[in-house]
Coordinates of C-alpha atoms (C1' of nucleotides) in Angstrom, one line a residue:
Chain A
X28 CA -32.7 -22.5 14.5
X29 CA -36.0 -21.3 15.9
X30 CA -34.4 -18.8 18.1
X31 CA -32.3 -17.5 15.3
X32 CA -35.4 -16.9 13.3
X33 CA -36.9 -15.1 16.3
X34 CA -33.9 -12.9 16.6
X35 CA -34.0 -12.1 12.9
X36 CA -37.6 -11.3 13.2
X37 CA -36.9 -9.0 16.2
X38 CA -34.1 -7.3 14.3
X39 CA -36.4 -6.7 11.4
X40 CA -39.0 -5.1 13.7
X41 CA -36.3 -2.9 15.1
X42 CA -35.5 -1.8 11.6
X43 CA -32.2 -3.6 11.4
X44 CA -31.9 -4.9 7.9
X45 CA -30.3 -8.2 8.5
X46 CA -31.1 -11.8 7.7
X47 CA -30.7 -14.9 9.6
X48 CA -27.1 -15.4 8.4
X49 CA -25.9 -12.1 9.8
X50 CA -27.7 -12.8 13.1
X51 CA -26.0 -16.2 13.3
X52 CA -22.6 -14.7 12.6
X53 CA -23.1 -12.1 15.3
X54 CA -23.8 -14.9 17.7
X55 CA -20.6 -16.6 16.6
X56 CA -18.7 -13.4 17.2
X57 CA -20.2 -13.4 20.8
X58 CA -19.1 -17.0 21.0
X59 CA -15.5 -15.9 20.4
X60 CA -15.8 -13.3 23.1
X61 CA -17.1 -16.1 25.3
X62 CA -13.8 -17.9 24.8
X63 CA -12.0 -14.7 25.8
X64 CA -11.0 -13.9 22.2
X65 CA -11.9 -10.6 20.6
X66 CA -13.4 -11.3 17.1
X67 CA -11.7 -8.1 16.0
X68 CA -8.2 -8.7 17.0
X69 CA -5.1 -6.5 16.8
X70 CA -1.6 -6.8 15.4
X71 CA -0.6 -10.1 13.9
X72 CA 3.0 -10.8 13.0
X73 CA 2.9 -12.5 9.6
X74 CA 6.2 -13.5 8.2
X75 CA 5.3 -15.1 4.9
X76 CA 3.0 -14.3 2.0
X77 CA 0.6 -17.0 0.7
X78 CA 2.2 -17.0 -2.8
X79 CA 5.7 -17.2 -1.3
X80 CA 4.9 -20.6 0.3
X81 CA 4.4 -22.0 -3.2
X82 CA 7.2 -20.0 -4.8
X83 CA 9.8 -20.9 -2.2
X84 CA 8.5 -24.4 -1.3
X85 CA 12.0 -26.0 -1.6
X86 CA 13.4 -23.7 1.1
X87 CA 10.2 -23.6 3.3
X88 CA 9.2 -27.3 3.3
X89 CA 9.0 -28.5 6.9
X90 CA 9.5 -25.0 8.3
X91 CA 7.0 -22.9 10.2
X92 CA 5.4 -19.9 8.7
X93 CA 2.9 -17.3 9.9
X94 CA 0.2 -16.2 7.4
X95 CA -2.8 -13.9 7.5
X96 CA -5.7 -13.4 5.2
X97 CA -9.3 -14.2 4.4
X98 CA -10.8 -17.6 4.5
X99 CA -12.3 -18.2 1.0
X100 CA -13.3 -21.8 1.0
X101 CA -13.6 -24.6 3.6
X102 CA -13.7 -28.3 2.9
X103 CA -14.5 -30.1 6.1
X104 CA -14.0 -33.8 6.6
X105 CA -15.1 -34.2 10.2
X106 CA -11.9 -34.4 12.2
X107 CA -9.7 -33.0 9.4
X108 CA -10.4 -30.0 7.2
X109 CA -9.0 -27.9 4.4
X110 CA -9.4 -24.2 3.9
X111 CA -8.1 -21.7 1.3
X112 CA -6.5 -18.6 2.8
X113 CA -6.2 -15.6 0.5
X114 CA -3.9 -12.6 1.0
X115 CA -2.8 -9.8 -1.3
X116 CA -0.2 -12.1 -2.9
X117 CA -2.5 -15.1 -3.7
X118 CA -3.9 -18.2 -2.1
X119 CA -2.6 -21.0 0.0
X120 CA -4.3 -24.2 1.3
X121 CA -4.5 -24.6 5.1
X122 CA -4.8 -28.1 6.6
X123 CA -6.5 -28.5 10.0
X124 CA -6.1 -31.8 11.7
X125 CA -7.7 -32.5 15.1
X126 CA -4.8 -34.8 16.2
X127 CA -2.3 -32.0 15.6
X128 CA -4.3 -29.0 16.8
X129 CA -6.0 -30.6 19.8
X130 CA -9.7 -30.5 20.6
X131 CA -9.8 -26.9 21.8
X132 CA -7.9 -25.4 18.8
X133 CA -9.8 -27.5 16.3
X134 CA -13.0 -26.4 17.9
X135 CA -11.9 -22.8 17.2
X136 CA -11.4 -23.7 13.5
X137 CA -15.0 -25.0 13.5
X138 CA -16.2 -21.5 14.5
X139 CA -14.5 -19.9 11.4
X140 CA -16.9 -18.8 8.7
X141 CA -16.2 -18.1 5.1
X142 CA -14.9 -14.6 4.8
X143 CA -13.4 -14.4 8.2
X144 CA -9.8 -12.9 8.4
X145 CA -7.5 -15.1 10.4
X146 CA -3.9 -15.6 11.2
X147 CA -2.4 -19.1 10.9
X148 CA 0.9 -20.5 12.0
X149 CA 2.0 -24.0 10.9
X150 CA 4.3 -26.2 9.0
X151 CA 4.8 -26.1 5.2
X152 CA 4.1 -29.5 3.5
X153 CA 2.8 -31.1 0.4
X154 CA -0.4 -33.1 0.5
X155 CA -0.7 -36.6 -0.9
X156 CA -2.6 -35.0 -3.9
X157 CA 0.5 -32.8 -4.3
X158 CA -0.9 -29.4 -3.2
X159 CA 1.5 -27.3 -1.3
X160 CA -0.2 -26.4 2.0
X161 CA 0.3 -25.3 5.6
X162 CA -0.5 -27.7 8.4
X163 CA -1.9 -25.3 11.0
X164 CA -0.9 -25.6 14.6
X165 CA -2.2 -22.3 15.8
X166 CA -5.2 -20.3 14.6
X167 CA -5.8 -16.6 15.5
X168 CA -9.2 -15.0 14.9
X169 CA -8.5 -11.5 13.5
X170 CA -11.7 -10.2 12.0
X171 CA -15.2 -11.7 12.0
X172 CA -17.0 -11.2 8.8
X173 CA -20.7 -10.7 9.5
X174 CA -21.9 -10.7 5.9
X175 CA -21.5 -13.8 3.7
X176 CA -19.3 -13.7 0.6
X177 CA -20.8 -13.8 -3.0
X178 CA -20.9 -17.2 -4.8
X179 CA -17.4 -18.7 -4.7
X180 CA -17.8 -20.0 -8.3
X181 CA -19.7 -17.3 -10.1
X182 CA -18.3 -14.3 -8.2
X183 CA -20.2 -11.0 -8.1
X184 CA -21.8 -10.2 -11.5
X185 CA -24.3 -7.6 -10.7
X186 CA -22.6 -4.5 -12.2
X187 CA -24.5 -2.1 -10.0
X188 CA -23.2 -3.9 -6.8
X189 CA -19.7 -4.3 -8.3
X190 CA -19.3 -0.5 -8.7
X191 CA -21.1 0.5 -5.5
X192 CA -19.4 -2.1 -3.3
X193 CA -16.0 -2.3 -5.0
X194 CA -14.6 -4.0 -1.9
X195 CA -16.9 -6.9 -2.4
X196 CA -16.1 -7.0 -6.1
X197 CA -12.4 -7.2 -5.3
X198 CA -13.0 -10.0 -2.8
X199 CA -15.1 -12.0 -5.3
X200 CA -13.3 -11.2 -8.5
X201 CA -9.5 -11.4 -8.2
X202 CA -9.1 -10.0 -11.8
X203 CA -10.5 -6.7 -10.6
X204 CA -7.7 -6.3 -8.1
X205 CA -5.2 -7.1 -10.8
X206 CA -6.6 -4.4 -13.1
X207 CA -6.1 -1.8 -10.4
X208 CA -2.7 -3.0 -9.5
X209 CA -1.8 -2.6 -13.2
X210 CA -3.2 0.9 -13.0
X211 CA -1.0 1.7 -10.1
X212 CA 2.0 0.3 -11.9
X213 CA 1.2 2.5 -15.0
X214 CA 0.9 5.6 -12.8
X215 CA 4.1 4.9 -10.9
X216 CA 5.8 4.2 -14.2
X217 CA 4.7 7.5 -15.7
X218 CA 6.1 9.3 -12.7
X219 CA 9.4 7.5 -13.1
X220 CA 9.4 8.2 -16.8
X221 CA 8.8 11.9 -16.3
X222 CA 11.3 12.3 -13.6
X223 CA 13.9 10.6 -15.7
X224 CA 13.3 13.2 -18.4
X225 CA 13.8 16.0 -16.0
X226 CA 10.2 17.0 -15.5
X227 CA 9.1 18.4 -12.1
X228 CA 5.7 17.3 -10.7
X229 CA 3.7 20.2 -9.3
X230 CA 0.3 20.7 -7.8
X231 CA -2.0 23.5 -9.0
X232 CA -5.4 24.5 -7.6
X233 CA -8.4 22.2 -8.1
X234 CA -10.7 25.1 -7.4
X235 CA -10.6 27.8 -10.0
X236 CA -12.2 31.2 -10.2
X237 CA -12.3 30.8 -14.0
X238 CA -12.7 27.3 -15.5
X239 CA -10.3 27.2 -18.4
X240 CA -7.9 25.1 -20.4
X241 CA -10.5 23.0 -22.1
X242 CA -14.0 23.1 -23.6
X243 CA -16.2 21.6 -21.0
X244 CA -18.9 22.4 -18.5
X245 CA -17.6 22.8 -15.0
X246 CA -18.9 21.8 -11.6
X247 CA -19.6 24.9 -9.4
X248 CA -19.0 25.0 -5.7
X249 CA -19.2 27.8 -3.2
X250 CA -16.7 29.3 -0.8
X251 CA -18.5 30.6 2.3
X252 CA -15.9 32.9 3.8
X253 CA -15.2 34.6 0.5
X254 CA -18.8 34.3 -0.5
X255 CA -18.0 33.4 -4.0
X256 CA -18.6 30.6 -6.4
X257 CA -15.6 28.5 -7.5
X258 CA -15.3 26.0 -10.3
X259 CA -13.7 22.6 -10.0
X260 CA -10.9 22.5 -12.6
X261 CA -11.7 21.2 -16.0
X262 CA -7.9 21.2 -16.9
X263 CA -4.6 22.0 -15.4
X264 CA -3.3 23.8 -18.5
X265 CA -3.5 27.5 -17.7
X266 CA -1.8 27.2 -14.3
X267 CA 1.0 25.0 -15.6
X268 CA 1.7 27.5 -18.3
X269 CA 1.9 30.3 -15.6
X270 CA 4.7 28.2 -14.2
X271 CA 6.5 28.4 -17.5
X272 CA 6.3 32.1 -17.2
X273 CA 7.7 31.9 -13.7
X274 CA 10.7 30.1 -15.0
X275 CA 10.0 26.4 -14.5
X276 CA 11.0 24.8 -17.8
X277 CA 9.7 21.2 -17.5
X278 CA 6.6 20.7 -15.4
X279 CA 3.8 18.2 -15.2
X280 CA 0.8 17.5 -13.1
X281 CA -1.0 14.2 -12.8
X282 CA -4.3 14.6 -11.1
X283 CA -8.1 14.7 -11.0
X284 CA -10.1 16.7 -13.4
X285 CA -13.9 17.4 -13.2
X286 CA -16.3 17.8 -16.0
X287 CA -20.0 18.3 -15.6
X288 CA -21.0 16.2 -18.5
X289 CA -22.6 12.9 -19.4
X290 CA -21.6 9.6 -18.1
X291 CA -20.8 6.8 -20.5
X292 CA -18.4 3.8 -20.9
X293 CA -15.8 6.4 -21.8
X294 CA -16.7 9.3 -19.5
X295 CA -16.7 9.7 -15.7
X296 CA -17.4 13.1 -14.2
X297 CA -14.1 13.0 -12.4
X298 CA -11.1 11.5 -14.1
X299 CA -7.3 11.6 -14.1
X300 CA -5.1 13.5 -16.6
X301 CA -1.5 14.2 -17.0
X302 CA -0.4 17.5 -18.5
X303 CA 3.2 18.3 -19.2
X304 CA 4.9 21.5 -20.5
X305 CA 8.4 21.8 -21.8
X306 CA 9.9 25.2 -22.5
X307 CA 11.8 25.8 -25.8
X308 CA 10.1 22.6 -27.3
X309 CA 7.4 22.3 -29.9
X310 CA 4.8 19.9 -30.9
X311 CA 7.2 17.5 -32.6
X312 CA 8.9 17.1 -29.3
X313 CA 5.5 16.3 -27.8
X314 CA 4.9 13.6 -30.4
X315 CA 8.1 11.9 -29.4
X316 CA 7.2 12.4 -25.7
X317 CA 3.7 10.9 -26.2
X318 CA 5.0 7.9 -28.1
X319 CA 7.7 7.1 -25.6
X320 CA 5.4 7.6 -22.6
X321 CA 2.7 5.4 -23.9
X322 CA 5.2 2.7 -25.1
X323 CA 6.8 2.8 -21.6
X324 CA 3.4 2.5 -19.9
X325 CA 2.5 -0.5 -22.1
X326 CA 5.7 -2.2 -21.1
X327 CA 4.9 -1.6 -17.5
X328 CA 1.4 -2.9 -17.9
X329 CA 1.8 -5.9 -20.2
X330 CA 5.5 -6.2 -20.8
X331 CA 5.2 -5.3 -24.5
X332 CA 4.3 -2.5 -26.8
X333 CA 1.9 -4.8 -28.5
X334 CA -1.4 -5.0 -26.7
X335 CA -4.7 -6.6 -27.3
X336 CA -7.8 -4.4 -27.0
X337 CA -11.3 -5.9 -27.2
X338 CA -10.1 -8.5 -29.7
X339 CA -8.0 -6.1 -31.8
X340 CA -4.2 -6.2 -31.9
X341 CA -2.7 -2.8 -31.3
X342 CA 0.9 -2.0 -31.9
X343 CA 2.1 0.9 -29.9
X344 CA 5.7 0.6 -30.9
X345 CA 7.0 4.1 -31.9
X346 CA 7.1 5.9 -34.1
X347 CA 3.4 6.3 -35.0
X348 CA 2.2 7.4 -38.4
X349 CA 1.9 11.2 -38.6
X350 CA -0.9 12.6 -40.9
X351 CA -2.5 16.0 -41.0
X352 CA -6.3 16.2 -40.4
X353 CA -6.7 17.7 -43.9
X354 CA -4.8 14.7 -45.5
X355 CA -6.9 12.1 -43.6
X356 CA -10.2 13.7 -44.5
X357 CA -9.1 14.0 -48.1
X358 CA -7.9 10.4 -48.3
X359 CA -10.6 8.7 -46.3
X360 CA -13.6 10.8 -47.3
X361 CA -12.6 12.1 -50.7
X362 CA -13.2 15.7 -49.9
X363 CA -10.3 18.2 -49.9
X364 CA -12.0 20.5 -47.4
X365 CA -8.8 22.3 -46.6
X366 CA -8.7 23.7 -50.1
X367 CA -12.2 25.0 -50.0
X368 CA -13.9 28.3 -49.1
X369 CA -16.2 28.3 -46.1
X370 CA -19.2 28.0 -48.3
X371 CA -17.8 25.1 -50.3
X372 CA -16.8 23.4 -47.1
X373 CA -20.4 23.6 -45.8
X374 CA -21.6 21.9 -49.0
X375 CA -18.9 19.2 -48.7
X376 CA -20.1 18.6 -45.1
X377 CA -23.6 18.3 -46.3
X378 CA -22.5 15.8 -49.0
X379 CA -20.9 13.8 -46.2
X380 CA -24.2 13.8 -44.3
X381 CA -23.0 16.1 -41.6
X382 CA -25.0 18.8 -39.9
X383 CA -23.1 22.0 -39.4
X384 CA -24.1 25.6 -38.5
X385 CA -25.2 27.9 -41.3
X386 CA -22.1 30.1 -40.7
X387 CA -19.7 27.2 -40.0
X388 CA -16.2 27.9 -41.3
X389 CA -14.0 25.6 -43.3
X390 CA -12.1 24.7 -40.1
X391 CA -15.3 23.7 -38.3
X392 CA -16.5 21.6 -41.2
X393 CA -13.1 19.9 -41.5
X394 CA -13.1 19.2 -37.8
X395 CA -16.7 17.9 -37.9
X396 CA -15.8 15.6 -40.8
X397 CA -12.7 14.3 -39.0
X398 CA -14.5 13.8 -35.7
X399 CA -17.5 12.0 -37.1
X400 CA -16.1 10.0 -39.9
X401 CA -12.4 9.6 -39.6
X402 CA -11.4 9.3 -36.0
X403 CA -13.6 6.2 -35.3
X404 CA -11.7 4.4 -38.1
X405 CA -8.2 5.1 -36.7
X406 CA -7.6 1.8 -34.8
X407 CA -3.8 1.7 -34.8
X408 CA -2.1 4.6 -33.0
X409 CA -2.0 7.6 -35.3
X410 CA -0.8 11.2 -34.8
X411 CA -3.4 13.6 -36.3
X412 CA -1.7 16.9 -36.9
X413 CA -2.7 20.5 -37.6
X414 CA -6.1 21.1 -36.0
X415 CA -8.1 24.1 -37.3
X416 CA -7.6 27.3 -35.2
X417 CA -11.3 27.6 -34.3
X418 CA -11.2 24.5 -32.2
X419 CA -7.7 25.2 -30.8
X420 CA -7.9 28.4 -28.8
X421 CA -4.7 27.7 -26.8
X422 CA -2.5 26.4 -29.6
X423 CA 0.0 28.4 -31.7
X424 CA -1.2 29.1 -35.2
X425 CA 0.8 27.9 -38.1
X426 CA 3.1 30.5 -39.7
X427 CA 2.4 29.6 -43.3
X428 CA -1.3 28.9 -42.9
X429 CA -3.0 30.6 -39.9
X430 CA -6.2 28.7 -40.4
X431 CA -4.4 25.8 -38.7
X432 CA -2.4 25.3 -35.5
X433 CA 0.6 23.4 -34.4
X434 CA -1.7 20.9 -32.6
X435 CA -2.0 17.2 -32.8
X436 CA -4.0 14.4 -31.1
X437 CA -2.8 10.9 -30.8
X438 CA -5.6 8.6 -31.7
X439 CA -6.0 4.9 -31.0
X440 CA -9.0 2.4 -31.2
X441 CA -11.0 5.3 -32.5
X442 CA -10.5 7.5 -29.4
X443 CA -8.3 10.4 -28.4
X444 CA -5.3 9.2 -26.4
X445 CA -3.3 12.4 -26.2
X446 CA -3.7 16.1 -27.1
X447 CA -0.8 18.4 -27.6
X448 CA 0.4 21.5 -29.2
X449 CA 3.1 24.1 -29.6
X450 CA 1.7 26.5 -27.0
X451 CA 0.3 29.9 -27.9
X452 CA 2.6 32.4 -26.2
X453 CA 1.6 35.6 -28.0
X454 CA -0.6 37.5 -25.4
X455 CA -2.2 39.6 -28.1
X456 CA -3.3 36.6 -30.1
X457 CA -4.3 34.8 -27.0
X458 CA -6.6 37.7 -25.9
X459 CA -8.2 37.7 -29.4
X460 CA -8.8 33.9 -29.2
X461 CA -10.4 34.3 -25.8
X462 CA -12.6 37.1 -27.2
X463 CA -13.9 34.9 -30.0
X464 CA -14.5 32.1 -27.4
X465 CA -16.5 34.6 -25.3
X466 CA -18.5 35.4 -28.5
X467 CA -19.2 31.7 -29.0
X468 CA -20.2 31.5 -25.3
X469 CA -22.6 34.3 -25.7
X470 CA -24.1 32.6 -28.7
X471 CA -25.0 29.7 -26.3
X472 CA -21.9 27.5 -26.4
X473 CA -21.6 26.6 -22.7
X474 CA -18.3 24.9 -23.4
X475 CA -16.5 27.8 -24.9
X476 CA -13.7 29.4 -22.9
X477 CA -14.2 32.2 -20.5
X478 CA -11.9 35.3 -20.6
X479 CA -8.9 34.7 -18.3
X480 CA -7.3 38.1 -17.9
X481 CA -4.7 36.9 -15.4
X482 CA -3.6 34.3 -17.8
X483 CA -3.2 36.8 -20.6
X484 CA -1.3 39.1 -18.1
X485 CA 1.0 36.2 -17.4
X486 CA 1.7 35.8 -21.1
X487 CA 2.4 39.6 -21.2
X488 CA 5.3 39.0 -18.9
X489 CA 6.6 36.4 -21.4
X490 CA 6.1 32.7 -21.6
X491 CA 8.9 30.9 -23.4
X492 CA 7.9 29.0 -26.5
X493 CA 6.9 25.6 -25.3
X494 CA 5.3 22.3 -26.2
X495 CA 2.5 21.0 -24.1
X496 CA 0.8 17.6 -23.8
X497 CA -2.3 16.1 -22.1
X498 CA -3.2 12.5 -21.7
X499 CA -6.3 10.9 -20.2
X500 CA -4.9 8.4 -17.8
X501 CA -8.1 6.4 -17.4
X502 CA -8.4 5.9 -21.1
X503 CA -4.8 4.9 -21.3
X504 CA -5.4 2.4 -18.6
X505 CA -8.5 1.1 -20.4
X506 CA -6.4 0.5 -23.5
X507 CA -3.6 -1.3 -21.5
X508 CA -5.9 -3.4 -19.4
X509 CA -8.3 -4.3 -22.2
X510 CA -11.2 -2.7 -20.3
X511 CA -14.4 -1.9 -22.2
X512 CA -15.7 0.6 -19.7
X513 CA -14.0 3.5 -17.9
X514 CA -15.8 2.2 -14.7
X515 CA -13.6 -0.9 -14.8
X516 CA -10.5 1.3 -14.3
X517 CA -11.9 3.7 -11.7
X518 CA -12.1 2.2 -8.2
X519 CA -15.3 4.1 -7.2
X520 CA -17.0 5.4 -10.3
X521 CA -19.7 8.1 -9.9
X522 CA -23.1 6.5 -9.2
X523 CA -26.5 7.8 -8.3
X524 CA -27.4 7.0 -4.7
X525 CA -29.5 3.9 -4.5
X526 CA -33.1 4.9 -3.7
Chain B
rG18 C1' -31.8 14.2 -22.6
rC19 C1' -34.0 10.1 -25.7
rG20 C1' -34.6 4.7 -26.9
rC21 C1' -34.1 -0.6 -25.7
rC22 C1' -33.3 -4.1 -21.9
rA23 C1' -32.7 -5.9 -16.9
rC24 C1' -34.2 -6.1 -11.5
rU25 C1' -36.9 -13.2 -8.3
rA26 C1' -33.2 -16.3 -1.6
rG27 C1' -26.7 -13.8 0.9
rC28 C1' -24.5 -15.0 -4.5
rU29 C1' -25.4 -17.0 -9.7
rC30 C1' -29.7 -18.0 -12.2
rA31 C1' -34.7 -20.8 -13.8
rG32 C1' -39.8 -19.6 -13.6
rA33 C1' -44.5 -20.6 -22.2
rU34 C1' -49.8 -19.4 -22.7
rG35 C1' -52.0 -15.2 -15.6
rG36 C1' -53.4 -20.4 -11.3
rU37 C1' -50.0 -22.5 -4.0
rA38 C1' -42.3 -19.3 -6.1
rG39 C1' -37.7 -23.2 -7.8
rA40 C1' -32.3 -25.0 -8.6
rG41 C1' -26.9 -24.7 -7.6
rC42 C1' -23.6 -22.4 -4.3
rA43 C1' -23.7 -20.2 0.7
rA44 C1' -26.2 -21.3 5.8
rC45 C1' -28.0 -25.0 9.5
rU46 C1' -28.2 -30.6 11.4
rG47 C1' -25.8 -35.3 10.9
rA48 C1' -21.7 -38.7 8.6
rC49 C1' -16.6 -38.5 7.2
rU50 C1' -8.7 -37.6 9.7
rC51 C1' -5.3 -35.7 2.5
rU52 C1' -9.7 -32.6 0.2
rU53 C1' -9.6 -28.9 -3.6
rA54 C1' -16.4 -26.4 -7.4
rA55 C1' -14.8 -32.4 -1.6
rU56 C1' -18.8 -36.2 -1.1
rC57 C1' -23.4 -38.3 1.1
rA58 C1' -28.3 -37.6 3.9
rG59 C1' -31.6 -34.0 5.8
rU60 C1' -33.5 -28.8 7.2
rG61 C1' -34.5 -23.6 7.0
rG62 C1' -34.4 -19.3 4.1
rG63 C1' -38.5 -14.7 -0.4
rU64 C1' -41.2 -6.8 0.4
rC65 C1' -40.4 -11.5 -6.9
rC66 C1' -37.1 -3.1 -7.1
rG67 C1' -41.4 0.4 -5.2
rG68 C1' -46.5 2.3 -5.9
rG69 C1' -51.1 2.0 -8.4
rG70 C1' -54.4 -0.7 -11.8
rU71 C1' -56.9 -4.9 -14.7
rU72 C1' -58.5 -9.8 -12.9
rC73 C1' -62.1 -14.6 -9.1
rG74 C1' -56.6 -14.8 -9.1
rA75 C1' -50.4 -10.9 -11.0
rG76 C1' -43.3 -12.6 -10.3
rU77 C1' -46.0 -12.9 -15.2
rC78 C1' -50.5 -8.1 -18.2
rC79 C1' -51.2 -2.3 -18.1
rC80 C1' -49.6 2.7 -15.9
rC81 C1' -46.3 5.7 -12.8
rG82 C1' -41.7 5.8 -10.3
rG83 C1' -36.5 3.9 -8.8
rU84 C1' -31.6 1.9 -9.9
rG85 C1' -28.4 -0.1 -13.4
rG86 C1' -26.6 -1.8 -18.4
rC87 C1' -26.3 -1.0 -23.6
rG88 C1' -27.1 2.3 -27.6
rU89 C1' -27.7 7.4 -29.0
rA90 C1' -27.1 12.7 -28.1
rC91 C1' -23.6 15.9 -25.7
rC92 C1' -18.4 15.5 -24.5
rA93 C1' -12.1 21.0 -28.9

RNA sequence: GCGCCACUAGCUCAGAUGGUAGAGCAACUGACUCUUAAUCAGUGGGUCCGGGGUUCGAGUCCCCGGUGGCGUACCA
């Protein structure tokens, strides 16, 4: 013990940040080398998963199996001991008995620390207490863990550590792994769903010369050889629509989007979206696509279209109620803003306690009223149709009332789940919309669109009428895994470096 | 960006009013050949987030800074 303390003290002097425990484990690793065994072994032939031993006990009882995984707990009784081995499938109890292993092999077991990764070969049996176990005959050291595991009972709770060291979080908190497995199942299911519907998955650039397709502040990076700034994409929309021009009729992209904005329980600077475009379709087709995709994802995640989110029961079974924004504002807030002039609308907004610009239009006031006061109340999935044109620069305007567009958002638990429209394919209209966005930008709105001449040029070649859809995958996964924070569904969320 | 809160052993947490820093788990030593949060006896382990200040004396009070959480703003 004294020499360990001395070694730790020496390590500290040398600037190595390690405690006595790490020093001790390093010495144990050297001990393995002394036995002629590398503490960082190579290939190990495992033929059985931990969970399989329990699931297939009837067939496996008395047979030999080879398992590999991490030692999570050890219960030592002198000349016999138990340990729990965990692999990706689950957990199995190992039984080590000196009589069976022999002194040398049992001595090896005594050198195993919690957290070590080992291979074990032995016979499947059931203990007197009834627990299905493996009586180990051969133990193989595969990886020495130098750092101790978090508390076996309480796990790792420090949220800072959980996000920074997700690997430790996953070791200590098995539910975390489960959440990310569900996420993977959802993503894989969406790809199957889209393929079954005839959509082709494509990859468009992540680095854009113009950041378009959404209202958001971009990250800026620099290309040295071309000596020019590039933006990380804030959406995939404008490139996917170029592909419609090129003749692809059903395309989608699922990938990472970057927005240089605040971080919160619902926002991470990089996140995953899916955008899909279907030629010759309109936003009604997108409503059906959205409902079906989400319902299918729910079945993949929880086996049902009814899910529980933060104590609320949410029924995602299609079809979802379809209401226009104007209707919802009128019914829930008692102001028929859509029937008002701009000036009347500004007064109505004031009555509702909203602050709007002096020259705000009816559409802006309606959108503000909806965003602030209606959307948070929409708990069950709802399709909110017909967004004002001012806030929808890429959506086709309505024939009978050009103040509105063929755009909807699907809303659930007070949050946007999907955003879709009948795509604007009139190049002249699109150029005007960009121009008014550029005006907004010059007035100081950093999130207004930039002019994208090449995109307008593409439309001039002719983009077929189309429906388009965007869904935030992270928020969908939050809903389907009952996660309160987006950081709980992103493996490595963005964090400031620790000082 | 602003406000509130948190930061103490490897992990989970206690530490009224300022007075020699504690527990459980983990680790170490010993006992124990069917335990499962194994049990029993003993031992070691601390930059109390960092830096200033007040005080005879600061984990505790004050100021500055760091990181995080929550709320809020921003986020079609």
